[in-house]
Coordinates of C-alpha atoms in Angstrom, one line a residue:
M11 CA -0.1 0.1 0.0
R12 CA 3.3 2.2 0.5
T13 CA 3.9 1.9 -2.7
L14 CA 1.2 2.2 -4.8
T15 CA 0.8 5.5 -2.7
A16 CA 3.7 6.6 -3.5
T17 CA 3.8 6.0 -6.8
L18 CA -0.6 7.8 -7.4
T19 CA 1.6 11.2 -5.7
I20 CA 4.7 10.8 -7.8
L21 CA 2.2 10.6 -10.7
L22 CA -0.3 13.2 -9.9
L23 CA 2.4 15.7 -9.1
S24 CA 4.6 14.8 -12.6
V25 CA 1.4 15.3 -14.5
G26 CA 0.3 18.9 -12.7
L27 CA 4.2 20.3 -13.2
S28 CA 4.7 19.0 -16.5
H29 CA 0.8 20.4 -17.8
A30 CA 1.0 23.5 -15.2
Q31 CA -1.0 26.2 -17.1
D32 CA -1.8 28.2 -14.0
V33 CA 0.0 28.2 -10.4
E34 CA -3.0 28.6 -7.1
V35 CA -1.7 29.3 -3.6
G36 CA -4.3 28.8 -1.3
L37 CA -5.0 28.8 2.5
R38 CA -7.7 26.0 4.0
G39 CA -9.2 25.5 7.3
G40 CA -11.5 23.2 8.8
T41 CA -12.8 20.4 11.7
N42 CA -12.1 16.9 11.8
Y43 CA -14.6 14.3 12.6
S44 CA -12.9 11.5 13.4
T45 CA -13.3 8.2 14.9
F46 CA -11.0 4.7 13.8
K47 CA -11.6 1.6 12.0
G48 CA -10.6 -2.2 11.7
D49 CA -10.3 -4.1 15.3
T50 CA -12.3 -1.7 16.9
G51 CA -14.7 -4.9 18.2
A52 CA -11.6 -6.7 20.0
I53 CA -12.6 -5.2 23.1
N54 CA -15.9 -6.1 23.4
Q55 CA -14.7 -10.4 22.6
Q56 CA -12.7 -10.4 25.7
E57 CA -14.7 -12.0 29.1
G58 CA -16.7 -9.2 31.1
A59 CA -15.8 -6.6 28.5
S60 CA -17.8 -3.9 26.6
G61 CA -17.2 -0.9 25.4
E62 CA -17.2 1.4 22.4
Y63 CA -15.3 4.2 20.1
S64 CA -16.6 7.2 19.4
R65 CA -16.4 10.2 17.1
V66 CA -14.4 13.1 18.7
F67 CA -14.1 17.1 16.6
G68 CA -10.3 18.1 15.7
V69 CA -8.9 21.3 13.7
R70 CA -7.3 21.0 10.1
V71 CA -5.6 23.6 8.6
G72 CA -2.6 24.0 6.1
G73 CA -2.2 25.5 3.0
F74 CA -1.7 24.2 -0.9
L75 CA -0.7 24.8 -4.4
R76 CA -3.1 24.0 -7.3
F77 CA -1.5 23.2 -10.7
S78 CA -4.2 23.3 -13.4
V79 CA -3.7 20.9 -16.2
S80 CA -6.4 22.5 -18.4
E81 CA -10.0 24.6 -17.8
S82 CA -11.9 21.7 -15.6
F83 CA -8.6 19.8 -14.7
S84 CA -6.0 20.4 -11.2
V85 CA -4.1 18.7 -9.6
R86 CA -3.1 19.8 -6.0
T87 CA -0.6 19.4 -2.9
E88 CA -1.6 20.0 0.0
V89 CA 0.5 20.2 3.5
G90 CA -1.8 20.7 6.7
Y91 CA -1.7 20.3 10.4
S92 CA -4.5 17.3 11.2
Q93 CA -5.7 16.4 14.7
K94 CA -7.4 12.7 14.2
G95 CA -8.3 10.5 17.4
S96 CA -11.2 9.1 19.0
D97 CA -13.0 8.5 22.8
L98 CA -13.0 4.8 24.2
D99 CA -15.7 4.0 26.7
L100 CA -14.8 0.8 28.5
E101 CA -16.5 -1.2 31.1
T102 CA -15.1 -5.1 33.0
E103 CA -16.6 -7.2 35.2
G104 CA -15.5 -9.7 37.0
R105 CA -14.9 -10.8 40.5
T106 CA -11.8 -10.9 42.7
A107 CA -10.3 -13.7 44.4
N108 CA -12.1 -13.0 47.4
G109 CA -15.6 -13.3 45.0
Q110 CA -15.8 -9.5 45.7
F111 CA -18.0 -8.3 42.9
V112 CA -16.1 -5.4 40.9
R113 CA -16.8 -3.0 37.6
V114 CA -14.3 -0.8 36.3
T115 CA -15.4 2.4 34.0
S116 CA -12.7 3.7 32.0
D117 CA -13.0 6.6 29.5
F118 CA -10.0 7.0 27.4
S119 CA -9.5 10.2 25.0
L120 CA -6.7 9.4 22.4
R121 CA -5.4 12.1 20.0
Y122 CA -3.6 11.9 17.6
D123 CA -1.3 15.4 15.5
Y124 CA -0.3 14.7 11.9
L125 CA 1.3 16.8 9.5
D126 CA -0.9 15.2 6.6
V127 CA 0.3 15.5 2.9
P128 CA -2.5 14.8 0.1
V129 CA -2.0 14.5 -3.9
L130 CA -5.2 15.3 -5.7
A131 CA -6.4 15.4 -9.1
E132 CA -9.4 17.6 -9.0
Y133 CA -12.1 18.2 -11.6
S134 CA -14.1 21.7 -12.0
F135 CA -17.7 21.7 -13.4
K136 CA -18.1 25.2 -15.9
T137 CA -21.7 26.5 -14.5
G138 CA -21.2 29.4 -16.7
S139 CA -21.5 31.4 -13.5
R140 CA -18.7 32.6 -10.6
V141 CA -20.1 29.3 -8.6
R142 CA -18.0 26.8 -9.7
P143 CA -18.6 22.7 -8.2
Q144 CA -15.9 20.8 -8.0
V145 CA -15.0 16.7 -6.9
F146 CA -11.4 15.8 -5.9
A147 CA -9.6 12.6 -4.9
G148 CA -6.3 10.7 -4.6
P149 CA -3.4 9.4 -2.1
S150 CA -2.4 10.8 1.2
I151 CA 0.6 10.3 4.0
G152 CA 0.6 11.4 7.2
F153 CA 3.6 12.1 9.2
A154 CA 2.9 11.3 13.1
L155 CA 3.8 14.6 15.1
S156 CA 2.9 13.3 18.5
S157 CA -0.1 11.4 20.5
N158 CA -1.6 12.2 24.4
L159 CA -4.0 9.9 26.3
D160 CA -6.3 11.1 29.0
S161 CA -8.0 9.0 31.0
E162 CA -10.7 8.6 33.8
I163 CA -10.6 5.2 35.4
T164 CA -13.5 4.7 38.3
T165 CA -13.2 1.3 40.3
T166 CA -16.7 0.1 42.1
A167 CA -17.4 -3.1 44.9
F168 CA -20.5 -4.6 45.2
N169 CA -20.8 -6.3 47.9
R170 CA -23.5 -9.3 48.6
F171 CA -26.1 -7.7 49.6
G172 CA -25.8 -5.1 45.9
Q173 CA -24.3 -2.1 47.5
E174 CA -21.9 -0.4 45.7
Q175 CA -19.2 1.4 46.5
E176 CA -16.5 3.4 44.6
I177 CA -12.8 2.2 45.6
N178 CA -9.3 3.4 44.8
A179 CA -8.0 0.2 42.8
G180 CA -4.2 2.5 42.6
A181 CA -3.8 1.9 39.1
D182 CA -1.3 3.8 37.2
E183 CA -2.5 6.4 34.8
P184 CA -1.9 4.6 31.5
E185 CA 1.2 6.3 29.2
S186 CA 0.3 7.7 25.8
P187 CA 0.9 5.2 23.4
D188 CA 3.6 4.9 20.6
I189 CA 2.2 4.8 17.1
E190 CA 4.4 4.2 13.7
T191 CA 5.8 7.2 11.9
T192 CA 4.0 7.3 8.5
D193 CA -0.2 7.1 8.0
V194 CA -1.1 5.8 4.0
G195 CA -4.7 6.6 3.1
A196 CA -6.7 8.6 0.6
V197 CA -9.1 11.5 0.2
I198 CA -12.0 11.5 -1.4
G199 CA -14.2 14.5 -1.5
G200 CA -16.0 17.5 -3.2
G201 CA -17.5 20.7 -2.8
A202 CA -17.7 24.4 -4.6
S203 CA -15.5 27.8 -5.3
Y204 CA -16.6 30.7 -6.0
V205 CA -15.2 33.2 -8.0
L206 CA -14.4 36.8 -7.3
D207 CA -14.3 40.0 -9.0
S208 CA -10.5 39.7 -8.4
G209 CA -10.4 36.9 -10.2
D210 CA -9.2 34.6 -6.8
S211 CA -11.6 32.0 -5.2
L212 CA -13.6 31.2 -2.0
F213 CA -14.6 27.8 -1.7
L214 CA -16.1 24.7 0.8
D215 CA -15.3 21.3 0.7
V216 CA -16.2 18.2 2.4
R217 CA -14.0 15.2 2.1
Y218 CA -13.6 11.6 3.8
N219 CA -10.3 10.7 4.6
P220 CA -9.7 6.9 5.9
S221 CA -6.2 5.3 6.1
F222 CA -5.3 1.9 5.0
T223 CA -2.2 1.5 7.1
A224 CA -2.5 0.7 11.2
F225 CA -1.9 3.6 13.6
N226 CA -0.6 0.8 16.6
S227 CA 1.0 -2.3 14.9
D228 CA 4.2 -1.5 16.8
S229 CA 2.4 -1.8 20.1
A230 CA 0.1 -4.2 19.1
S231 CA 2.8 -6.5 19.0
D232 CA 4.7 -5.9 21.9
V233 CA 1.8 -7.7 23.2
N234 CA 1.6 -10.7 21.1
Q235 CA -2.1 -9.5 20.1
S236 CA -2.9 -9.4 16.3
I237 CA -5.3 -5.7 16.8
E238 CA -5.3 -3.4 14.0
L239 CA -6.8 -0.3 14.4
E240 CA -6.7 2.8 11.4
N241 CA -8.1 6.1 11.6
E242 CA -10.7 7.6 9.6
A243 CA -12.1 11.6 9.2
I244 CA -14.7 13.0 7.8
T245 CA -13.3 17.0 7.1
V246 CA -15.7 20.1 6.5
G247 CA -12.7 23.1 5.2
V248 CA -12.9 26.7 3.5
G249 CA -10.2 28.7 2.1
Y250 CA -9.0 31.1 0.1
S251 CA -6.7 30.3 -3.0
F252 CA -5.2 33.4 -5.3
S253 CA -3.0 32.8 -8.6
L254 CA 0.5 33.3 -8.4

């Protein structure tokens, strides 16, 4: 997958640079609505455990260059800062060695920061007006900048009468996990731009950004597990571009 992504990236850049008729510079900002995909159901396969991953919001900002190949087709390369991650609500139940029933509720907040570099083939539709719809797609490579894990763990014990008592289990706070240095994926989306009197453009777009490689494969193999998780994000963004 990494080889295919690299090949597509080089091909798109080659087409854009060799046939460029016009070059635009732009800024884009928006929000990620992200979670994990892959082996997310593995947490429910453990005895006495149940959990669910949920989507979280993050920032996505960056800049881009657009190389126009024709009036409708262009190649756009971007560089941007992207926050991804998910929340995990996990609950485990069981009995201790003395027969006491215990429930542990854990709320994990996992956040990963990336430098994303997508290369997109973009097609704009002619409408005869200032508004031009667009669709785009292409490979994306992310470079991990940091990872952070926040947690809140509550342990509750129940006596034989069903009365509960919150206890301090003395568990250490989990450390932020190690993640893969690169994240290979794709970007698929569409939007619309509005051409100003100056020739500059304002635009709005929505994109889907799935990853194809697991970000946790090293940490998973360290504990002899085959659980692999990948990033997945839906992004809404606005931007501004102008010709050089």
